mmCIF file of C-alpha atoms and ligand atoms in Angstrom:
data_model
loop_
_atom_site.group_PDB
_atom_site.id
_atom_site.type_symbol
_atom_site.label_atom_id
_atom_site.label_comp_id
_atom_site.label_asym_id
_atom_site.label_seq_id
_atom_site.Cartn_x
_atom_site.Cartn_y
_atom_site.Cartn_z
ATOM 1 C CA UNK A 1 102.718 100.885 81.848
ATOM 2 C CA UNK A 2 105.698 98.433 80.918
ATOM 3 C CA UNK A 3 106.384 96.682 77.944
ATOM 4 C CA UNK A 4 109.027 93.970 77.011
ATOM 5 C CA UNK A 5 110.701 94.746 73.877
ATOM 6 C CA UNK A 6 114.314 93.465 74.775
ATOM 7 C CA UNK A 7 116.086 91.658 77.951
ATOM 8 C CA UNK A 8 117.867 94.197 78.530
ATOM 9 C CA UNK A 9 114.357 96.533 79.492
ATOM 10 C CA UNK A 10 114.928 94.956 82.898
ATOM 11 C CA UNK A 11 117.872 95.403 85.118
ATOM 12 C CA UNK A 12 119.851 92.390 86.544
ATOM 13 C CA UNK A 13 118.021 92.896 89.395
ATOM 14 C CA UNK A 14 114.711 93.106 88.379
ATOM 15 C CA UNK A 15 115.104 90.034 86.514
ATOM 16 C CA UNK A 16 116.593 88.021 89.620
ATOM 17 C CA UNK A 17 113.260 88.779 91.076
ATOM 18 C CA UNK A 18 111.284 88.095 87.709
ATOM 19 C CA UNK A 19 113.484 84.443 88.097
ATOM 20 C CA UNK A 20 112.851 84.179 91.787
ATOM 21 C CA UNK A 21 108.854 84.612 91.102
ATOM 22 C CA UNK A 22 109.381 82.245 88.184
ATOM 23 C CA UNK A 23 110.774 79.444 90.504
ATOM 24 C CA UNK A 24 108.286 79.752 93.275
ATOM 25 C CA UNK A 25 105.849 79.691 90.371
ATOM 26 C CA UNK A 26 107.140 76.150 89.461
ATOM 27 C CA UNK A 27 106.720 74.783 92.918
ATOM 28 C CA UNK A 28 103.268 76.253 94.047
ATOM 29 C CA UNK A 29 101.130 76.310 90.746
ATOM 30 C CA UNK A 30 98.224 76.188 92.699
ATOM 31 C CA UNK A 31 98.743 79.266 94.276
ATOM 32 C CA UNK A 32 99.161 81.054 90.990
ATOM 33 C CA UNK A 33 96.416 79.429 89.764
ATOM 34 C CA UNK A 34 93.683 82.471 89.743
ATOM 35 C CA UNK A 35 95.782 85.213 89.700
ATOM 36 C CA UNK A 36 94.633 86.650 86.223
ATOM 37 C CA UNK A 37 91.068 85.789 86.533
ATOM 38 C CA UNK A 38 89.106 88.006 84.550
ATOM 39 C CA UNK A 39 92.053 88.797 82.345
ATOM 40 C CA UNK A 40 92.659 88.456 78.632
ATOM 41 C CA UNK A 41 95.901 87.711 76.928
ATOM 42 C CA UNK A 42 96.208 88.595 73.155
ATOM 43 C CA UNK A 43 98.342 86.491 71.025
ATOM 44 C CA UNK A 44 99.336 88.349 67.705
ATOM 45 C CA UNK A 45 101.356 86.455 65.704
ATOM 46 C CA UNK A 46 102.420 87.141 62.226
ATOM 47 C CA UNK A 47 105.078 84.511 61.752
ATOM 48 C CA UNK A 48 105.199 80.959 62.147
ATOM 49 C CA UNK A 49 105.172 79.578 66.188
ATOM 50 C CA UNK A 50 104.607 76.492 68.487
ATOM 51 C CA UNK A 51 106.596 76.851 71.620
ATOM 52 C CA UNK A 52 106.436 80.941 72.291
ATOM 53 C CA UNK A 53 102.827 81.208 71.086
ATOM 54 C CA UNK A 54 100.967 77.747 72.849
ATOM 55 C CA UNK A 55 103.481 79.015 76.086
ATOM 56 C CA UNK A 56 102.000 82.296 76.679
ATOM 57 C CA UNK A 57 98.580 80.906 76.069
ATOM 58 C CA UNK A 58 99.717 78.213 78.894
ATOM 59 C CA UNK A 59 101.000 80.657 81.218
ATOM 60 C CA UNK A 60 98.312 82.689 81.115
ATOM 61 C CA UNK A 61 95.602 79.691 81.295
ATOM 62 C CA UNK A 62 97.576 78.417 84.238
ATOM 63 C CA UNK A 63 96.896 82.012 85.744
ATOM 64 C CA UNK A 64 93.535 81.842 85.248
ATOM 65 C CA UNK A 65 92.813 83.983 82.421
ATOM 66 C CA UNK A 66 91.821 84.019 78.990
ATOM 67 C CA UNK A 67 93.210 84.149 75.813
ATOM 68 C CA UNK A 68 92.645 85.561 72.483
ATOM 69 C CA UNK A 69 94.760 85.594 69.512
ATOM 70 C CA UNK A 70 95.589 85.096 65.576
ATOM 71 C CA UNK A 71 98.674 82.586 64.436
ATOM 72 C CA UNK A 72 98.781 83.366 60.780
ATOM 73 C CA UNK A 73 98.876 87.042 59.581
ATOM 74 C CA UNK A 74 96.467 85.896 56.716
ATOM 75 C CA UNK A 75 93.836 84.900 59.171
ATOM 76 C CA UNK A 76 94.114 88.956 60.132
ATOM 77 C CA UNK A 77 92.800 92.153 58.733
ATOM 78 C CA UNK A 78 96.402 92.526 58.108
ATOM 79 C CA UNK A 79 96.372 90.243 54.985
ATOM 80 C CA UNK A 80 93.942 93.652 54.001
ATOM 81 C CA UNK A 81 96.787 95.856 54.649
ATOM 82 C CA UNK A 82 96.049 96.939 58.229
ATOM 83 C CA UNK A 83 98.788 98.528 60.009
ATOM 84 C CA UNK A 84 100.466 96.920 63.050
ATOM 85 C CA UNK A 85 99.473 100.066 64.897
ATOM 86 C CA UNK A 86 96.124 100.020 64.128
ATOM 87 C CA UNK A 87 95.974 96.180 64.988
ATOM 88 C CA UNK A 88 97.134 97.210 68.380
ATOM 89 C CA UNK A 89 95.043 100.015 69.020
ATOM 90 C CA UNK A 90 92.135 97.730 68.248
ATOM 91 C CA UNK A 91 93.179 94.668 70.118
ATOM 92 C CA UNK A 92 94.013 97.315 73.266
ATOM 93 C CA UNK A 93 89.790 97.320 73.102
ATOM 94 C CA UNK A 94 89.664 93.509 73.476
ATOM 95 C CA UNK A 95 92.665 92.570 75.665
ATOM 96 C CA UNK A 96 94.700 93.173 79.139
ATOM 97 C CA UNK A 97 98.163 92.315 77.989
ATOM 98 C CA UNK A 98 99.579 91.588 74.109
ATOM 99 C CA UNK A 99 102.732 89.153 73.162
ATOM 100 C CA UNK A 100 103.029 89.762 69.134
ATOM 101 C CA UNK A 101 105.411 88.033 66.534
ATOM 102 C CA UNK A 102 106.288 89.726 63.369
ATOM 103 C CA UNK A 103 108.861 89.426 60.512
ATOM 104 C CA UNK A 104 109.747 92.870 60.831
ATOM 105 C CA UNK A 105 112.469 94.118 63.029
ATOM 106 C CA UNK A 106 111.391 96.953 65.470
ATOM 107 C CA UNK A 107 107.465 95.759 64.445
ATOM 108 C CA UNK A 108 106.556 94.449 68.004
ATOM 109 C CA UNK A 109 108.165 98.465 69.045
ATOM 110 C CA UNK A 110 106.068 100.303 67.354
ATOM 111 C CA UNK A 111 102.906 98.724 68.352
ATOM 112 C CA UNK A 112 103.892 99.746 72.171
ATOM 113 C CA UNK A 113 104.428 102.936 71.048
ATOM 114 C CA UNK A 114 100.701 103.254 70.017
ATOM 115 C CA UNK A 115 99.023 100.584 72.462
ATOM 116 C CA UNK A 116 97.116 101.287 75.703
ATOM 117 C CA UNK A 117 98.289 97.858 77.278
ATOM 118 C CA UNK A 118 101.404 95.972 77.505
ATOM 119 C CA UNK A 119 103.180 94.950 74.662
ATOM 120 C CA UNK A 120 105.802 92.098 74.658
ATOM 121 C CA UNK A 121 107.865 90.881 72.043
ATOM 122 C CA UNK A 122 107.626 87.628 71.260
ATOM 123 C CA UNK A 123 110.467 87.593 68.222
ATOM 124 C CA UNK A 124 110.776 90.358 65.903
ATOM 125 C CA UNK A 125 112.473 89.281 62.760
ATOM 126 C CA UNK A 126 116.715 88.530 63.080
ATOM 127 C CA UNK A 127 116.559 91.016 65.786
ATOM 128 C CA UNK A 128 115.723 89.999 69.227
ATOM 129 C CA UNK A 129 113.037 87.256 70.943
ATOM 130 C CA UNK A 130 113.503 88.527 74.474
ATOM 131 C CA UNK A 131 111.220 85.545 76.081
ATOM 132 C CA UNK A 132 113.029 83.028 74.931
ATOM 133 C CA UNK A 133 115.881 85.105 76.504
ATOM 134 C CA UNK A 134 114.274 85.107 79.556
ATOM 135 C CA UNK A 135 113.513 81.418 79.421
ATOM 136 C CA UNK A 136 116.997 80.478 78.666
ATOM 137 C CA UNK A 137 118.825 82.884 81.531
ATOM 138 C CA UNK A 138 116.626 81.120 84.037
ATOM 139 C CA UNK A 139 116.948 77.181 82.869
ATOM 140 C CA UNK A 140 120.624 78.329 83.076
ATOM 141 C CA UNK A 141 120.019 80.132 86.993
ATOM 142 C CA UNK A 142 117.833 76.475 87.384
ATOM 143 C CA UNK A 143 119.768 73.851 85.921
ATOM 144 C CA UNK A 144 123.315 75.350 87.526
ATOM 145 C CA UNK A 145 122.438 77.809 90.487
ATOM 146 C CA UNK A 146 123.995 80.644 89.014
ATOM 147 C CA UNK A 147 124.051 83.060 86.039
ATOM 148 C CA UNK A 148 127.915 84.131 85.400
ATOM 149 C CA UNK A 149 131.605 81.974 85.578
ATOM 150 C CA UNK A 150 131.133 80.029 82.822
ATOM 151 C CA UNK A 151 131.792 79.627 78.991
ATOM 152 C CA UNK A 152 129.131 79.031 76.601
ATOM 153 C CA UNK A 153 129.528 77.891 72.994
ATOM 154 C CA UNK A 154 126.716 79.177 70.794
ATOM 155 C CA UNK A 155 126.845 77.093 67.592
ATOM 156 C CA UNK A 156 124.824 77.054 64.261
ATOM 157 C CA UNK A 157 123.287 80.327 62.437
ATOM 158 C CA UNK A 158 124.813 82.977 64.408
ATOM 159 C CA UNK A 159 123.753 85.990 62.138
ATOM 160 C CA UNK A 160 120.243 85.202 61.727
ATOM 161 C CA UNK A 161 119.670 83.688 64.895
ATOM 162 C CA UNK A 162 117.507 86.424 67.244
ATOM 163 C CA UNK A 163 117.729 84.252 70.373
ATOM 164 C CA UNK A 164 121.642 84.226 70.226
ATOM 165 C CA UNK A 165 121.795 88.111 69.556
ATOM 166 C CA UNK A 166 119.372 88.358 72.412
ATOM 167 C CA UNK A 167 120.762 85.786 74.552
ATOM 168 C CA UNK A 168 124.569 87.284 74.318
ATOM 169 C CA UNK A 169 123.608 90.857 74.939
ATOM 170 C CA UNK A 170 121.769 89.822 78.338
ATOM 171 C CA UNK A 171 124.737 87.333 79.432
ATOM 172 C CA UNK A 172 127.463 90.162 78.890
ATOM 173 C CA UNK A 173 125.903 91.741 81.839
ATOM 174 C CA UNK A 174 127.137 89.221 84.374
ATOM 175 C CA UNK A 175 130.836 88.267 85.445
ATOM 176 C CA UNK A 176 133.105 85.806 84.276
ATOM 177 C CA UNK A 177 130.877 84.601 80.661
ATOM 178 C CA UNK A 178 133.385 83.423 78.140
ATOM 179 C CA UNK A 179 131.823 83.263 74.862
ATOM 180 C CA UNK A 180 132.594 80.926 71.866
ATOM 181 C CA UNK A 181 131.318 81.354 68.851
ATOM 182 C CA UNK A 182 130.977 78.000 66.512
ATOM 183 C CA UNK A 183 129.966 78.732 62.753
ATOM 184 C CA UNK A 184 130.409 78.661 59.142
ATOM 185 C CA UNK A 185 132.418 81.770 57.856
ATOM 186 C CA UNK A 186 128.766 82.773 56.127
ATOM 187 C CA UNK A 187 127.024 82.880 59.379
ATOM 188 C CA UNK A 188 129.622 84.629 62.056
ATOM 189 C CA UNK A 189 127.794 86.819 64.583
ATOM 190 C CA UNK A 190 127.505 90.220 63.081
ATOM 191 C CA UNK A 191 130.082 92.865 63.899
ATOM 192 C CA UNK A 192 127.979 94.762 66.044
ATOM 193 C CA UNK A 193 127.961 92.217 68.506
ATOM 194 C CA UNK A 194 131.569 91.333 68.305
ATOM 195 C CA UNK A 195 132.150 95.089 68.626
ATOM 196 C CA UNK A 196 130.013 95.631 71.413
ATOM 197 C CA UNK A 197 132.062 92.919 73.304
ATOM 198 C CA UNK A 198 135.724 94.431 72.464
ATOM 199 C CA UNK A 199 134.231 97.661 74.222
ATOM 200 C CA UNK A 200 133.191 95.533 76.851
ATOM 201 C CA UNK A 201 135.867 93.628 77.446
ATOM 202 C CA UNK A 202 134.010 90.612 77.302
ATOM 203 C CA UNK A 203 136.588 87.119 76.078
ATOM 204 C CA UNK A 204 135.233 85.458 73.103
ATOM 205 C CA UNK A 205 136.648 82.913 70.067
ATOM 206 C CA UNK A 206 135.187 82.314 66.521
ATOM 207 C CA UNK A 207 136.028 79.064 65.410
ATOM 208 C CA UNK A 208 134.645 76.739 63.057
ATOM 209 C CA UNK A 209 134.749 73.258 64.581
ATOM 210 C CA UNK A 210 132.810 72.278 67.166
ATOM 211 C CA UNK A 211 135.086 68.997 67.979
ATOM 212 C CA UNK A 212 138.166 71.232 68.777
ATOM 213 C CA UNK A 213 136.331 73.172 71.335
ATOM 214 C CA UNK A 214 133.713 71.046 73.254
ATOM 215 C CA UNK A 215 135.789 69.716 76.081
ATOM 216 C CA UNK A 216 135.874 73.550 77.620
ATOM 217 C CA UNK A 217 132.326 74.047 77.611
ATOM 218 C CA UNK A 218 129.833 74.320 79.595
ATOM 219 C CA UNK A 219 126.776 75.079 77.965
ATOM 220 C CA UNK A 220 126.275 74.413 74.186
ATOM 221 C CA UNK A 221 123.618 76.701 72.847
ATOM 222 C CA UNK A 222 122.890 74.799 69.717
ATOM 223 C CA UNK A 223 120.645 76.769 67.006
ATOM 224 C CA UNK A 224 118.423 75.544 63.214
ATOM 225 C CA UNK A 225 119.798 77.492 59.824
ATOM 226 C CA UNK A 226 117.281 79.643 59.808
ATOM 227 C CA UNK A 227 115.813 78.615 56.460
ATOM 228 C CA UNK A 228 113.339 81.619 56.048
ATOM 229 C CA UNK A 229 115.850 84.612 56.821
ATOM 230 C CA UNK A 230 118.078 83.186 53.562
ATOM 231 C CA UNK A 231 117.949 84.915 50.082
ATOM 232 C CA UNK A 232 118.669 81.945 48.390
ATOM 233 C CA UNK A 233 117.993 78.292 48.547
ATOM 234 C CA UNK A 234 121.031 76.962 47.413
ATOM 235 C CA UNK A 235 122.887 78.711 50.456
ATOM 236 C CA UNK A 236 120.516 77.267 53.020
ATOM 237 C CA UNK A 237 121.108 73.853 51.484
ATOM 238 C CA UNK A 238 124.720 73.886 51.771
ATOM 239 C CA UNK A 239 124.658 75.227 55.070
ATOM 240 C CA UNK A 240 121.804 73.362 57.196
ATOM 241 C CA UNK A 241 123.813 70.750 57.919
ATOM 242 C CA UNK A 242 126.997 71.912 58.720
ATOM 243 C CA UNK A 243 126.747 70.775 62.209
ATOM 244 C CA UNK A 244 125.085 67.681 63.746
ATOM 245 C CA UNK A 245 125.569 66.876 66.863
ATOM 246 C CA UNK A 246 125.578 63.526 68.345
ATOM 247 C CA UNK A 247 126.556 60.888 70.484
ATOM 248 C CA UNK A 248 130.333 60.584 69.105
ATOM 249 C CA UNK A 249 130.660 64.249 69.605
ATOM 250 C CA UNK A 250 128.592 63.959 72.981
ATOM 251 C CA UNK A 251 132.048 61.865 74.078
ATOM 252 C CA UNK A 252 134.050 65.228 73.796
ATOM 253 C CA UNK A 253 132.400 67.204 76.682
ATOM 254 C CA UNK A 254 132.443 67.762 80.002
ATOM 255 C CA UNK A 255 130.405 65.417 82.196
ATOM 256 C CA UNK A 256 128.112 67.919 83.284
ATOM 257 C CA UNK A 257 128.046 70.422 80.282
ATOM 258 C CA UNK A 258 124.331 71.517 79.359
ATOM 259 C CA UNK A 259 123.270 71.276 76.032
ATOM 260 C CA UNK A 260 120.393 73.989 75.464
ATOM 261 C CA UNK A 261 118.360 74.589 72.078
ATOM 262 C CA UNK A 262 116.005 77.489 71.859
ATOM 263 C CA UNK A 263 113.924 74.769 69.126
ATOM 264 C CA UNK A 264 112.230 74.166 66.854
ATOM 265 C CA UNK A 265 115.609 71.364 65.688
ATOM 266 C CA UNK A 266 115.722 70.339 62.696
ATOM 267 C CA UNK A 267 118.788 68.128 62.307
ATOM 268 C CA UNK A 268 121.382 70.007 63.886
ATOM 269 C CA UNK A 269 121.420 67.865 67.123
ATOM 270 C CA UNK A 270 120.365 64.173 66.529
ATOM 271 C CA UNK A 271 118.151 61.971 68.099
ATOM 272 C CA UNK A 272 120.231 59.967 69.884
ATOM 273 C CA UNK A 273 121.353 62.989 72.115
ATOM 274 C CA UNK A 274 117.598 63.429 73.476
ATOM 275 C CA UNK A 275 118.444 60.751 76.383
ATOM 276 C CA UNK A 276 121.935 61.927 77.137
ATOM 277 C CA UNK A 277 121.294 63.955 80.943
ATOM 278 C CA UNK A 278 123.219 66.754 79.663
ATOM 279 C CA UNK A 279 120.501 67.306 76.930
ATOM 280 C CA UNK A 280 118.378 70.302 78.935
ATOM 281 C CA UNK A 281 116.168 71.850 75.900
ATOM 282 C CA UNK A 282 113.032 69.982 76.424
ATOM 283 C CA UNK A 283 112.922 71.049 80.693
ATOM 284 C CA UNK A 284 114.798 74.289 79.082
ATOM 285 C CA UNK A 285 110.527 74.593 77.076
ATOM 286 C CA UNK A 286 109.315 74.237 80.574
ATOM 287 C CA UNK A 287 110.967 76.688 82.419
ATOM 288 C CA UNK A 288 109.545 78.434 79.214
ATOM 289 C CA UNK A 289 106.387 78.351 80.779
ATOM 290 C CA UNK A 290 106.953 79.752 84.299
ATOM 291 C CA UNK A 291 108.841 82.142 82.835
ATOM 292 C CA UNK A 292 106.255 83.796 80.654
ATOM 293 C CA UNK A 293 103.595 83.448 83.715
ATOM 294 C CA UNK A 294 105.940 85.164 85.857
ATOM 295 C CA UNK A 295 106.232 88.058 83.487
ATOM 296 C CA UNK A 296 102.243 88.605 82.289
ATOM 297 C CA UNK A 297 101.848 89.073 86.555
ATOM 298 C CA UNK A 298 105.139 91.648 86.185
ATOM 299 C CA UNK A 299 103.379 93.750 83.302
ATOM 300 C CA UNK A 300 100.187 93.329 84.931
ATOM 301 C CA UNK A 301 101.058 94.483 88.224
ATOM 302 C CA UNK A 302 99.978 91.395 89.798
ATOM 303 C CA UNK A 303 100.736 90.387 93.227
ATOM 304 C CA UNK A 304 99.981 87.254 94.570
HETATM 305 N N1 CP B 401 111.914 79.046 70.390
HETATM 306 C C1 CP B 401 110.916 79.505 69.634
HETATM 307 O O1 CP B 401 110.760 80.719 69.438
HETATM 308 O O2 CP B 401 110.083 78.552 69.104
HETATM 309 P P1 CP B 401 108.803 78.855 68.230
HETATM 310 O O3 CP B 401 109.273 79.496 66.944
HETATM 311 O O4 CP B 401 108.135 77.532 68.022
HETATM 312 O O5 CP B 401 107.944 79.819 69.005
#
């Protein structure tokens, strides 16, 4: 049995097939569209989710199969103080296949390590949110026909964001990334990302304006201040605006840079953006989907 706790669980290779099933996926639904008859997903989530919880549900009602689930730790026995692994143990009685959210770093990992089904992890605290991974390596693979040779800003909260942490670890395993890192001085990427790349020898910039470096780009992972990893309000208020982008700024790249956002936005890339072509995070949701259907048939052992 397989579970999902980080992108890097699969090799390059097992994800190109993971992407290849995820792309036949989007152009023959039909034929997908009983493979998990029968089957349940279960849906734990203990934080706060629109896009990763209502996709898995999607996937796996475009599969065919059911789903069960909480959204609000509250509305679960663990607002009575219920441990994650018991939770698991119990929902491994009700359900095929789990995708859980939790605050807590390393939470989603030790519910595999006491479940009798899969397990994936669907965001666990600042750490990792290896779906959304997933989902962004393939609208990349998509949207340009290739996953390597290119440089990608990543702009916004880059020590609380888990999709950027997640995101950079799985791009350092193909050739020719060039990363640029665009943030305050109070929310650089942590060292031990910045160290893992000087190992690596993987190039990468910090710098703090997003003007001076758009025309080299492109991709520009935009991400929110993450408003409920700060300590202090006052911080987040300074901070959550720091960068908006828009139209004038729009002027400054190239003419066929992607813009992705893993969402929700809050006002860190403006309306007016939304009908630029370069703007890929809503079809970057999509490919959400397909990606998440492709990888309940992986866990499952599913072949169609
Ligand atoms: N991208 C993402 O994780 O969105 P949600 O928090 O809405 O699931």
């Amino acid at each position: 049995m397989r579970h999902l706790m980080s992108p890097l669980d699969f090799t390059v290779e097992e994800l190109e097939q993971l992407f290849d099933l995820a792309n036949d996926i989007e152009h023959n639904m039909d034929k997908y569209a009983h493979a998990c008859s029968g089957k349940k997903l279960a849906t734990c989530f203990y934080e706060p989710s629109t896009r990763t919880r209502l996709s898995f549900e999607s996937a796996m009602l475009n599969l065919g199969g059911s789903v069960i689930g909480f959204s609000d730790a509250n509305s679960s026995s663990a607002a009575k103080g219920e441990s994650v692994s018991d939770t698991i143990r119990v929902i491994s009685c009700f359900a095929d296949i789990c995708a859980m959210r939790h605050p807590k770093e390393g939470a989603p990992m030790v519910a595999a390590s006491r479940s009798a089904i899969p397990v994936i992890n669907a965001g666990d605290g600042g750490h990792q949110h290896p779906t959304q991974t997933l989902t962004d390596l393939l609208t990349i693979r998509s949207l340009k026909g290739r996953l390597g040779n290119f440089t990608i800003g990543l702009c916004g909260d880059l020590k609380f964001g888990r999709t950027v942490h997640s995101l950079i670890n799985a791009l350092v395993r193909y050739q020719g990334i060039r990363f640029i890192f665009i943030s305050p001085e109070e929310l650089k990427v942590p060292d031990y990302i910045t160290d893992m790349l000087k190992e690596k020898h993987i190039p990468y910039e910090e710098v703090i304006r997003l003007e001076e470096i758009m025309p080299r780009l492109d991709f520009l992972y935009m991400t929110r201040v993450q408003k409920e990893r700060f300590f202090n309000e006052e911080d987040y208020v300074r901070l959550k605006d720091f960068y908006i982008l828009n139209r004038e700024k729009m002027k400054l790249a190239k003419k066929d840079m992607l813009i992705l956002h893993p969402l929700p936005r809050v006002n860190e890339i403006s309306v007016e953006v939304d009908d630029d072509p370069r703007a890929a995070y809503f079809r970057q949701v999509q490919y959400g989907v397909y990606v998440r259907m492709a990888l309940i048939l992986t866990l499952l052992e599913i072949n169609v």
